[in-house]
Short mmCIF file of C-alpha atoms in Angstrom, two decimals:
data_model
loop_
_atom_site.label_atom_id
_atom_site.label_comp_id
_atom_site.label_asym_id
_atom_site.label_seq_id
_atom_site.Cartn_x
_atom_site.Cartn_y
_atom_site.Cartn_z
CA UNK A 745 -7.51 -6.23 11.21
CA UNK A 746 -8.70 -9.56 9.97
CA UNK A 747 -10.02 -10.96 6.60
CA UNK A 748 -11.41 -14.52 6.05
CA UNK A 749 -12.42 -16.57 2.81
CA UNK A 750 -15.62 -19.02 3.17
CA UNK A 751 -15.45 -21.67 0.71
CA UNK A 752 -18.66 -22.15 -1.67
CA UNK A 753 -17.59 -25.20 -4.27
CA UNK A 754 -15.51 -25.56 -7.38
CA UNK A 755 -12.77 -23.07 -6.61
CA UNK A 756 -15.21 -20.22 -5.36
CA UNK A 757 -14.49 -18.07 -2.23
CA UNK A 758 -16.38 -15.32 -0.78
CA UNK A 759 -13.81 -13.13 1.64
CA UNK A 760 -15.16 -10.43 3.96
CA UNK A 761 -12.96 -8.25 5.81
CA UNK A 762 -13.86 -6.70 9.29
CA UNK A 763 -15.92 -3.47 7.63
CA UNK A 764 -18.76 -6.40 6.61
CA UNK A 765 -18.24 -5.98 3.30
CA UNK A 766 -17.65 -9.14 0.86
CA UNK A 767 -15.40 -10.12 -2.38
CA UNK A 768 -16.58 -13.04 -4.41
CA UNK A 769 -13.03 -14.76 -5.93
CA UNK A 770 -13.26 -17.59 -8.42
CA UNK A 771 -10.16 -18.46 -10.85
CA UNK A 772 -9.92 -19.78 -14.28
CA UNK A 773 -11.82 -22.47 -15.85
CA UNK A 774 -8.79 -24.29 -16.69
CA UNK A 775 -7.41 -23.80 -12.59
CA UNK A 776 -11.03 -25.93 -11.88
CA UNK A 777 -13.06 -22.55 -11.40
CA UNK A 778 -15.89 -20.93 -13.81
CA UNK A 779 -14.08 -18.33 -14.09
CA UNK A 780 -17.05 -16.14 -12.83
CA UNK A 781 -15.20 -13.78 -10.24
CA UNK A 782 -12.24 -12.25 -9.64
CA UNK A 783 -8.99 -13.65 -9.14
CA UNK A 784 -7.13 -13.56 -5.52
CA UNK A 785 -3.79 -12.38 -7.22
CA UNK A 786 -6.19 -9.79 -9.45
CA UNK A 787 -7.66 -8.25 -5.91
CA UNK A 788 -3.95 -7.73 -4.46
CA UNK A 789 -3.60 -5.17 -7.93
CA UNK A 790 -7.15 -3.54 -7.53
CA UNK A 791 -5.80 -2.77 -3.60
CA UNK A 792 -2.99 -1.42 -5.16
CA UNK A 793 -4.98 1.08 -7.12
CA UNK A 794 -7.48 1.91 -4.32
CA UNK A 795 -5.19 2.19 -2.23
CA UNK A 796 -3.49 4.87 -3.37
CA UNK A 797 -6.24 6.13 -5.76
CA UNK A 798 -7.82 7.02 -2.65
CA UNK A 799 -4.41 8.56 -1.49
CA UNK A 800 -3.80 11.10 -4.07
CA UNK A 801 -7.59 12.18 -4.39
CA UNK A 802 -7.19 12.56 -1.01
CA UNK A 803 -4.47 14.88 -1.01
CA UNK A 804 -5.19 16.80 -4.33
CA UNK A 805 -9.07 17.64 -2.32
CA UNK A 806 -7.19 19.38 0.29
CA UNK A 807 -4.95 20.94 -2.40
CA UNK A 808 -7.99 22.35 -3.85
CA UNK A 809 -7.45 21.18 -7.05
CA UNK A 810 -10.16 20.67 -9.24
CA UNK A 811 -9.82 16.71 -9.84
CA UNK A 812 -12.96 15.66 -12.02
CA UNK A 813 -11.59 12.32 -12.64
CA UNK A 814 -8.96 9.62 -11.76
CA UNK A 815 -7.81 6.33 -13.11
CA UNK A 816 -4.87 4.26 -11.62
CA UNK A 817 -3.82 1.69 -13.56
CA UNK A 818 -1.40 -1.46 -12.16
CA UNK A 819 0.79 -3.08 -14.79
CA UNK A 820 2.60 -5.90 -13.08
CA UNK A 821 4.52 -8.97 -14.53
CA UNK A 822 4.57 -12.52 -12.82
CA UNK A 823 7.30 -14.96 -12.66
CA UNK A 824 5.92 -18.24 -14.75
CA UNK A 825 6.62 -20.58 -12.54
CA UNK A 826 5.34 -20.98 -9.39
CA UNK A 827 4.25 -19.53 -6.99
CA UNK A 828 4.41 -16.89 -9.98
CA UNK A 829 5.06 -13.99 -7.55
CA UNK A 830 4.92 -10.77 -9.10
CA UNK A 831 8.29 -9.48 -10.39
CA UNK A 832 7.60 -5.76 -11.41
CA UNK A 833 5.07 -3.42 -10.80
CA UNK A 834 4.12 0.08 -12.45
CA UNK A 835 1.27 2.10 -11.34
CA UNK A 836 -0.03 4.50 -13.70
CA UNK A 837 -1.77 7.57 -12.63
CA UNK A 838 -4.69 9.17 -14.76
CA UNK A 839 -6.13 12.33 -13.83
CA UNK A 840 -8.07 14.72 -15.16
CA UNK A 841 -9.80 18.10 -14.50
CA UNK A 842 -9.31 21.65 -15.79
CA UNK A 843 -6.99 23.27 -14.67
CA UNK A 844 -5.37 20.44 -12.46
CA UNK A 845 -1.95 22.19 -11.63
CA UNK A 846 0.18 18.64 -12.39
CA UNK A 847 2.92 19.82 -9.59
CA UNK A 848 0.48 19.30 -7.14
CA UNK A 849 -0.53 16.00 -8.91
CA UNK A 850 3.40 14.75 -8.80
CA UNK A 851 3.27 15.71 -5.08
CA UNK A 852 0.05 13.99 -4.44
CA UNK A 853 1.64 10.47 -6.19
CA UNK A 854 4.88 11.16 -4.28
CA UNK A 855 3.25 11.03 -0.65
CA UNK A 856 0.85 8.06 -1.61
CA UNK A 857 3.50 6.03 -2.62
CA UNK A 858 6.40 7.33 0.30
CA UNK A 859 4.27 7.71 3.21
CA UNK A 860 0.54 6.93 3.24
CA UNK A 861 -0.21 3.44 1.22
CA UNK A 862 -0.06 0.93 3.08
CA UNK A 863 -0.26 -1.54 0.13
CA UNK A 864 1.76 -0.05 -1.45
CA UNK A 865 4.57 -0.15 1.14
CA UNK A 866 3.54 -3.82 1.98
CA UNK A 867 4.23 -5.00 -1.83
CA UNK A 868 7.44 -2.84 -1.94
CA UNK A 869 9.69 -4.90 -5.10
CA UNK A 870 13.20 -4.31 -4.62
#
């Protein structure tokens, strides 16, 4: 797997990954950007999510469950000096759909974030 960032002035990057597809980042005016894109350190949180977003709808289809709808939601807190790595992380797991039997949900979390997300496993904070 690779991923590389092409630089396009100010503090603007465009990364594409081996699928093809492409991520604009920018960061905040007051970093030298126009703040018009996302931020690198925002991206490694939204792969978070998708990650194992993809996971648990994943597992709950082949559970049969009736999933009409899923948010996952990242809540993370940074140190404030720098590098400002991230210090704590929660994920927060949204779904809906009648009659959604939430065992199967709990079990669906459970093997996204033990056995099949690789982000997640990759940011592991101990």
């Amino acid at each position: 797997m690779e991923a590389k960032v092409t630089f396009c002035g100010g503090m603007r990057f465009v990364g594409q990954a081996d699928s093809g597809h492409a991520v604009v980042m920018d960061t905040a005016v007051a970093g030298g950007g126009l703040d018009s894109a996302v931020r690198p350190s925002e991206l490694l949180l939204i792969g978070l999510a998708g990650c194992t977003g993809m996971d648990v709808i994943s597992i709950l289809r082949k559970k049969r469950q009736p999933v009409s709808g899923l948010e996952v939601v990242v809540h993370a807190e940074q140190a404030p000096d720098h590098p400002k790595r991230f210090t704590a992380m929660t994920v927060e797991y949204r779904v809906s759909g009648a009659g959604v039997d939430p065992a199967a949900v709990r079990r669906a979390i459970e093997l996204s974030e033990q056995t099949y997300c690789s982000v997640g496993s990759t940011l592991k904070i101990p």
